[in-house]
CSV table of C-alpha atoms in Angstrom, one decimal:
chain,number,residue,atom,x,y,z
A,253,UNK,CA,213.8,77.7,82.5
A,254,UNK,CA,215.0,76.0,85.8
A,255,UNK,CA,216.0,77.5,89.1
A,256,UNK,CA,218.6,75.1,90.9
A,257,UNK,CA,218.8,75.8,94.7
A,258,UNK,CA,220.9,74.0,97.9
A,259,UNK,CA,220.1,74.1,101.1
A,260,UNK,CA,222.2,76.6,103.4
A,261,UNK,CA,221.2,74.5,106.7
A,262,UNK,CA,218.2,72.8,108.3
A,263,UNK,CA,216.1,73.6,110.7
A,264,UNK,CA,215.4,72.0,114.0
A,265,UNK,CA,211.4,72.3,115.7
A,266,UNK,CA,209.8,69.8,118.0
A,267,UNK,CA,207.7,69.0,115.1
A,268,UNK,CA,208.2,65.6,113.6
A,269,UNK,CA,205.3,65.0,111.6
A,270,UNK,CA,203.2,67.4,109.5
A,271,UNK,CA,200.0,66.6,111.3
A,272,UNK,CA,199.5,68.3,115.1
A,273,UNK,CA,201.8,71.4,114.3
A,274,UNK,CA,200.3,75.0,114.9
A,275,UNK,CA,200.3,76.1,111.3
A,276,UNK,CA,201.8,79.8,111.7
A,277,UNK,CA,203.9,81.0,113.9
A,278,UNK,CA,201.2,83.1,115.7
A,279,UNK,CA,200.2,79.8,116.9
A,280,UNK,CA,203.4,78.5,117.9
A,281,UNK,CA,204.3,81.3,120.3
A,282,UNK,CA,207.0,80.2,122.7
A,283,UNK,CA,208.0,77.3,120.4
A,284,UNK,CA,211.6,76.9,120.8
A,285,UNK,CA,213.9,75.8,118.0
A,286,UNK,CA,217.1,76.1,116.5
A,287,UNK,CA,218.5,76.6,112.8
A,288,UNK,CA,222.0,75.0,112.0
A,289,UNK,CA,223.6,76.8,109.3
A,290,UNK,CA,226.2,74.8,107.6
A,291,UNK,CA,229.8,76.3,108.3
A,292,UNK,CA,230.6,77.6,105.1
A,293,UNK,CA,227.8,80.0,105.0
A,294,UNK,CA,228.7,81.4,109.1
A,295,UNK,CA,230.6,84.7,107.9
A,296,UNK,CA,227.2,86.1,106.3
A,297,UNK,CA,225.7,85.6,110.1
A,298,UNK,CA,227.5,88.5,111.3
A,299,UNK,CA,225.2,91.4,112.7
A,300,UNK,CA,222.3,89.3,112.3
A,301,UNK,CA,221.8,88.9,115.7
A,302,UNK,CA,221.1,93.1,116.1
A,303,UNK,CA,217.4,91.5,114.8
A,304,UNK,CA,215.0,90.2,116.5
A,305,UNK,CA,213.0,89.0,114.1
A,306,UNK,CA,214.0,87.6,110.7
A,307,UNK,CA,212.5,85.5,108.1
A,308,UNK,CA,213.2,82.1,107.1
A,309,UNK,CA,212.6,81.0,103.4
A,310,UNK,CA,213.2,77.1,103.7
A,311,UNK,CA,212.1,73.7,101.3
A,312,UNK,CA,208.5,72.1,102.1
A,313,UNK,CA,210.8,69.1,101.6
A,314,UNK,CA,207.5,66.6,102.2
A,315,UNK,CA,205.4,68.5,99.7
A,316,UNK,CA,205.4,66.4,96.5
A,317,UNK,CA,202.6,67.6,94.4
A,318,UNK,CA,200.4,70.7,94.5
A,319,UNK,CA,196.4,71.4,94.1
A,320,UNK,CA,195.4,74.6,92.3
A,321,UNK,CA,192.0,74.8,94.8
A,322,UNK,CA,192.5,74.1,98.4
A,323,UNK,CA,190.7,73.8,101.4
A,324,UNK,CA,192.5,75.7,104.1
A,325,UNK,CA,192.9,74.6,107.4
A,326,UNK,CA,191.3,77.5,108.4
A,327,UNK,CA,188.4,77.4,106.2
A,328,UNK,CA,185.6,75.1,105.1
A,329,UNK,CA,185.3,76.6,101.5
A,330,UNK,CA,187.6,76.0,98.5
A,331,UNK,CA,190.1,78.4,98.3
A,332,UNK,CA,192.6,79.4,95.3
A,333,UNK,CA,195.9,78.4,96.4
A,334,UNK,CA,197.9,81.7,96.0
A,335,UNK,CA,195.6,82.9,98.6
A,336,UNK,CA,196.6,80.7,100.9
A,337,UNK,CA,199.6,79.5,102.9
A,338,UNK,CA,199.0,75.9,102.1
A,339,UNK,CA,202.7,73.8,102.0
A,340,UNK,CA,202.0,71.9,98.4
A,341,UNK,CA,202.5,74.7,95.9
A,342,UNK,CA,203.9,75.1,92.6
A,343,UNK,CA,207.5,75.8,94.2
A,344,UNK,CA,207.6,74.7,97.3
A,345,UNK,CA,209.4,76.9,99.3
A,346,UNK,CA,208.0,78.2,102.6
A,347,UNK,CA,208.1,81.7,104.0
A,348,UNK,CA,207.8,82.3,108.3
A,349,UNK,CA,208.5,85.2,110.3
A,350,UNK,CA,210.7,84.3,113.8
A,351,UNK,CA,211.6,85.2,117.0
A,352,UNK,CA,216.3,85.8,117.1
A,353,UNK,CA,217.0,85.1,120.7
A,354,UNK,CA,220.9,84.8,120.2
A,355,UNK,CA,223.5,83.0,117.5
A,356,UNK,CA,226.0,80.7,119.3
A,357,UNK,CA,228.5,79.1,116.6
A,358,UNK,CA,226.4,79.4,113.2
A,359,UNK,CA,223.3,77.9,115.4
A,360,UNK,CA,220.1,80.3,115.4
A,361,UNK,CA,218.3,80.1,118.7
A,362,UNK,CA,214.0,80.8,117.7
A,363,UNK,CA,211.2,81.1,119.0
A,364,UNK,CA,207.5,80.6,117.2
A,365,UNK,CA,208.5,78.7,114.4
A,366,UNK,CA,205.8,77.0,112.8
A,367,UNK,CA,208.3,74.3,111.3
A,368,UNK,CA,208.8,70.5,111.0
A,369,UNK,CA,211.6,69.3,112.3
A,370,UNK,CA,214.2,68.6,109.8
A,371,UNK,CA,213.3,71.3,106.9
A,372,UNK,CA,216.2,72.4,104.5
A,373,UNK,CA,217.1,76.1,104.9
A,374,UNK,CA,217.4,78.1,101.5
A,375,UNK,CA,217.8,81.7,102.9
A,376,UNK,CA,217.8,84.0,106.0
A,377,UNK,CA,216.7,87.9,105.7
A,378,UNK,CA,215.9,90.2,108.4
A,379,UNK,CA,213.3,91.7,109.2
A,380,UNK,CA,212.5,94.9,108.5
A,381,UNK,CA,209.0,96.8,109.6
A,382,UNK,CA,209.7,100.1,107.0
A,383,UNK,CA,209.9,97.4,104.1
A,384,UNK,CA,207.7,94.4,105.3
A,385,UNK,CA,204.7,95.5,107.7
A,386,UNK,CA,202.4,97.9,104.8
A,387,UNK,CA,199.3,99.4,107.1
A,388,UNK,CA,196.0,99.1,106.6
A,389,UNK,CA,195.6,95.8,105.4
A,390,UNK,CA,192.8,93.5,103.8
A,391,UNK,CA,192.7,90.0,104.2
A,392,UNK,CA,190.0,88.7,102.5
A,393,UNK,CA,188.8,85.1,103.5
A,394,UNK,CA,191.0,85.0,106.4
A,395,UNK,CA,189.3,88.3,108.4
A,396,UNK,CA,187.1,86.1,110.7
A,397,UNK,CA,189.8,83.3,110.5
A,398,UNK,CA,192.5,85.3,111.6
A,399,UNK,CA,191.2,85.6,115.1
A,400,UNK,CA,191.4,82.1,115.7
A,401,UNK,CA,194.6,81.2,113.9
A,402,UNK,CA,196.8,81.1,117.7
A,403,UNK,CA,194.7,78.1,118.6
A,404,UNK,CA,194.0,76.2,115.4
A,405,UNK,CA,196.4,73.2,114.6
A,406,UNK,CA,197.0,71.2,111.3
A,407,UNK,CA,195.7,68.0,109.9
A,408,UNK,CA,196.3,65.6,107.5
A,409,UNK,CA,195.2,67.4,104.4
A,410,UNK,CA,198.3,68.0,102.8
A,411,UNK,CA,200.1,65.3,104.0
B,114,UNK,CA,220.7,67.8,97.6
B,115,UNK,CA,219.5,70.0,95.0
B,116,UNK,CA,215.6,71.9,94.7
B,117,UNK,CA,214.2,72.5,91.6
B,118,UNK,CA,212.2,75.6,90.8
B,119,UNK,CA,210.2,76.9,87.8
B,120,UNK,CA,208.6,80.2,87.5
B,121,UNK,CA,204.7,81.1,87.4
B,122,UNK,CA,204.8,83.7,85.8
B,123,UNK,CA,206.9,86.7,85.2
B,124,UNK,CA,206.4,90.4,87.2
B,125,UNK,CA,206.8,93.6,84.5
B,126,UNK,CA,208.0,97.2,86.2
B,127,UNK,CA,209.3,100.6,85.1
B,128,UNK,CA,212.4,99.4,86.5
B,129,UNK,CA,214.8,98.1,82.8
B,130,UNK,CA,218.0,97.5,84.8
B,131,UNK,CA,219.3,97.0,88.5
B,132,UNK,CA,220.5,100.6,88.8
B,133,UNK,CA,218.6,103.7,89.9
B,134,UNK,CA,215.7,101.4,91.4
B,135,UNK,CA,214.2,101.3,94.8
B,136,UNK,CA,215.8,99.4,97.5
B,137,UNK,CA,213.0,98.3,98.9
B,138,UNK,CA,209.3,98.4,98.4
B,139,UNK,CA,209.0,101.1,100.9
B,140,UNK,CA,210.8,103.2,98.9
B,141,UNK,CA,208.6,102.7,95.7
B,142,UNK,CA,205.9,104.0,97.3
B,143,UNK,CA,203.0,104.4,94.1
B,144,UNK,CA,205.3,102.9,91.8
B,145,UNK,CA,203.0,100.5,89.8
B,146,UNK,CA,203.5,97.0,87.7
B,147,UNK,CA,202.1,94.0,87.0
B,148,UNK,CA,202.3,90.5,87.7
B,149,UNK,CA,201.4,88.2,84.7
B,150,UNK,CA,200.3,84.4,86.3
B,151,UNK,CA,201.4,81.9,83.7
B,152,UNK,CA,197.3,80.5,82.7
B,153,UNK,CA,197.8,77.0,84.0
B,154,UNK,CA,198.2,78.6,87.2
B,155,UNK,CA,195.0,81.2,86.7
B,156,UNK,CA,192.6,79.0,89.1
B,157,UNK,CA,194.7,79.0,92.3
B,158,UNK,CA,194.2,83.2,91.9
B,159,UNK,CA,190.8,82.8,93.1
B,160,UNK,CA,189.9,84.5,96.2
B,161,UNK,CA,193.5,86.2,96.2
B,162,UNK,CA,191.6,89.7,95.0
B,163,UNK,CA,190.6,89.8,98.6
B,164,UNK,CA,193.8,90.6,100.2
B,165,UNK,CA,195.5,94.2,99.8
B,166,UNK,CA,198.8,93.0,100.2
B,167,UNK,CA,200.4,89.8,98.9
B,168,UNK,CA,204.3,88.2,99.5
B,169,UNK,CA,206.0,88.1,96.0
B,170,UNK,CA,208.7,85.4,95.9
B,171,UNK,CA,210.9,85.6,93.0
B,172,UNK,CA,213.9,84.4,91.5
B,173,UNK,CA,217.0,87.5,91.2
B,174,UNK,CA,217.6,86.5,87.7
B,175,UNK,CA,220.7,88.8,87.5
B,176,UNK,CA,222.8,87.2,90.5
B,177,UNK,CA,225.2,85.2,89.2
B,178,UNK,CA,227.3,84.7,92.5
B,179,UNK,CA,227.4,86.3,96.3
B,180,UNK,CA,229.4,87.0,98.6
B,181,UNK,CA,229.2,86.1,102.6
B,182,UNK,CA,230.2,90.0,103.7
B,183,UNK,CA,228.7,93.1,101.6
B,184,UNK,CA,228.1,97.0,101.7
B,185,UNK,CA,224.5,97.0,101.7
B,186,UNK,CA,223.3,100.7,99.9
B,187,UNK,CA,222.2,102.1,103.4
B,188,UNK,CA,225.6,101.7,104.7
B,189,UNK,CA,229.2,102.3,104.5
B,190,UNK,CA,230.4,99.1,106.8
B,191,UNK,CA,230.3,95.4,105.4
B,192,UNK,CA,227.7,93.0,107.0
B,193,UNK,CA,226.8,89.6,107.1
B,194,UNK,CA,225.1,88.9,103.9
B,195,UNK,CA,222.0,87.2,105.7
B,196,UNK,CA,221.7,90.8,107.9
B,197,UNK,CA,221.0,92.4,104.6
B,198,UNK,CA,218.3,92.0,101.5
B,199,UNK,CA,221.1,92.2,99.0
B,200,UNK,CA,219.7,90.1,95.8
B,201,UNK,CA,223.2,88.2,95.4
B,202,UNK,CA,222.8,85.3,97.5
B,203,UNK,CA,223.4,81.7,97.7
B,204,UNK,CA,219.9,80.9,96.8
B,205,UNK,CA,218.6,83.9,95.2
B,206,UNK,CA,215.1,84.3,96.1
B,207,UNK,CA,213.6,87.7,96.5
B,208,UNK,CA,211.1,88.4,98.8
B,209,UNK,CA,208.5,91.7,98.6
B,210,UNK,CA,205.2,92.9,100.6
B,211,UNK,CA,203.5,94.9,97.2
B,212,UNK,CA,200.0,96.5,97.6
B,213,UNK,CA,197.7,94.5,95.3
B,214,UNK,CA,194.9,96.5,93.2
B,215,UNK,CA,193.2,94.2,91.7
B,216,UNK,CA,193.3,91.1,89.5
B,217,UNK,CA,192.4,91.2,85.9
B,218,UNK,CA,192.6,87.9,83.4
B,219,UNK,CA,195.8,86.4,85.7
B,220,UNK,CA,197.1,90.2,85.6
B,221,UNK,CA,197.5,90.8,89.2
B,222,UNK,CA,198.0,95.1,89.1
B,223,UNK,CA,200.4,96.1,91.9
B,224,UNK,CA,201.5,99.2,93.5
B,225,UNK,CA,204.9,99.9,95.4
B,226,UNK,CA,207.2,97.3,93.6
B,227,UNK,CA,210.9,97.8,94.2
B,228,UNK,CA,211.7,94.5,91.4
B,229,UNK,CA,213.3,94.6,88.0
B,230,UNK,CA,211.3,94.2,84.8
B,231,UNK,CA,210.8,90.3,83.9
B,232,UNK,CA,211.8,89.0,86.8
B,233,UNK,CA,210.7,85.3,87.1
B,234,UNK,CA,208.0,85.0,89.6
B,235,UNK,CA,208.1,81.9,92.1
B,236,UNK,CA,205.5,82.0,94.8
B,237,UNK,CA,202.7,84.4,95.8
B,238,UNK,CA,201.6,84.2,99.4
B,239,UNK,CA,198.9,86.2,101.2
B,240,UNK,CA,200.1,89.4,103.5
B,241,UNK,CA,198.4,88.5,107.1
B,242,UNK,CA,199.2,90.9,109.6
B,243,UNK,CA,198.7,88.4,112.5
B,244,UNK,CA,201.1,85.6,110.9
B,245,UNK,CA,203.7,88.3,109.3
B,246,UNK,CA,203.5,91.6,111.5
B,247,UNK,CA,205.5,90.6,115.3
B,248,UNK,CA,205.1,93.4,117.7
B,249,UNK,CA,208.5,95.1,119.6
B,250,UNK,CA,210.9,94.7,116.4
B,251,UNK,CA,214.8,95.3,116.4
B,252,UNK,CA,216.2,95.9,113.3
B,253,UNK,CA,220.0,96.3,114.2
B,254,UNK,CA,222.0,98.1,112.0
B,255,UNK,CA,219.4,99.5,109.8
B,256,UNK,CA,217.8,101.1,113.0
B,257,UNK,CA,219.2,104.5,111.9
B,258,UNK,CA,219.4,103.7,108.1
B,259,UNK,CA,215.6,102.6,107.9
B,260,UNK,CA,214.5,106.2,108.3
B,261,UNK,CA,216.1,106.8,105.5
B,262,UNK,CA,215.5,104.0,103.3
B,263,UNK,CA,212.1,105.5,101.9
B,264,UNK,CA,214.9,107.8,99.4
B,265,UNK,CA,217.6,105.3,98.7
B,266,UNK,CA,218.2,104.4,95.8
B,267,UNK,CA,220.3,101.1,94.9
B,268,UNK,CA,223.6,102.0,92.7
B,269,UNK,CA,225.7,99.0,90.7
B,270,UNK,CA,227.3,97.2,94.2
B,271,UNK,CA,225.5,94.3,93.4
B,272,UNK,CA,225.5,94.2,89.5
């Protein structure tokens, strides 16, 4: 079974190339960017701006193939891929929480996006803390990592 | 431009049809399932048993069309679609934070699952509070309604 999708918009960062770009939006605080959303799809904007954070699911348009073991770039041991955020997965589709600052004419003002420029939009939900923030949380390989993920930048392994 | 998807692997629940289940995860609080990986994509599990929660992407198999302005179940006024997690969307990808047990043979056990049985899983992506948590949320409309969402159950809007 296939799963046909079209891009609702693109997105718009300062990032032009995959290598040099913070690689969560942790590290890209203050990052500004904007998401056009293609006019047909503007009535189902209304009342998103009442969040201040919301998640885009977009296409890792450059990713062509995929690697079941990866080294992170936070990491200097193999990992398996579905525990990682790596951009070359079976279904490429990327996942990053962002900063709403206002919606003028279908265009998303955002901050902290972790995004290169240019990346096809497939969906916009808000979000939610009761649903998406779970407490007391594991996470695994990435504990010591974690700490260090605001200053840690990308490469060229998964160009 | 058109994106191709295929599933990984396909996510079992109590939940038979759309009616009468959670909303949200939040609401399925100890509701269990599983998650059965396809075994091609059994290696890139490795090191995934470390993190307690874990990002399901999936495709809503049901939605057959959307509509840019709904009554989402915690409300009585219509909303811009992309202000709401309604599952009929133009690209209809589901997104939800589950609690993850443990891993058994590519049988990922999961708690708090607000999906319906054989739903085609896309993507799994590890929970990290630092990339996925923001501090000083709004949530709009749902400000009020989220303290209630923990009881709501969805009814047949969006069959």
């Amino acid at each position: 079974m296939k799963i046909e999708l079209t891009p609702i918009g693109i997105i718009h960062s300062p990032f032009k190339e995959p290598e040099d770009m913070p690689i969560q939006p942790a590290g890209a605080a203050g990052v500004k960017g904007t998401v056009e959303v293609f006019e047909e799809f503007h009535p189902g904007l209304n009342d998103l701006d009442g969040f201040s954070h919301i998640f885009l699911l977009y296409h890792f348009h450059r990713s062509r193939s995929f690697n079941l073991q990866v080294v992170p770039f936070m990491d200097s041991e193999t990992r398996g891929l579905f525990a990682t955020r790596a951009p070359k997965r079976p279904n490429p589709i990327g996942l990053s929480v962002v900063r709403l600052d206002k919606i003028e004419d279908g265009l998303l003002h955002i901050q902290n996006l972790d995004i290169l420029d240019g990346t096809p939009l497939l969906d916009i939900k808000p979000y939610v803390p009761e649903f998406d923030a779970p407490l007391e949380v594991r996470t695994g390989w990435l504990e010591k990592a974690g700490k260090t993920v605001s200053s840690q930048k990308s490469d060229d392994r998964f160009k």
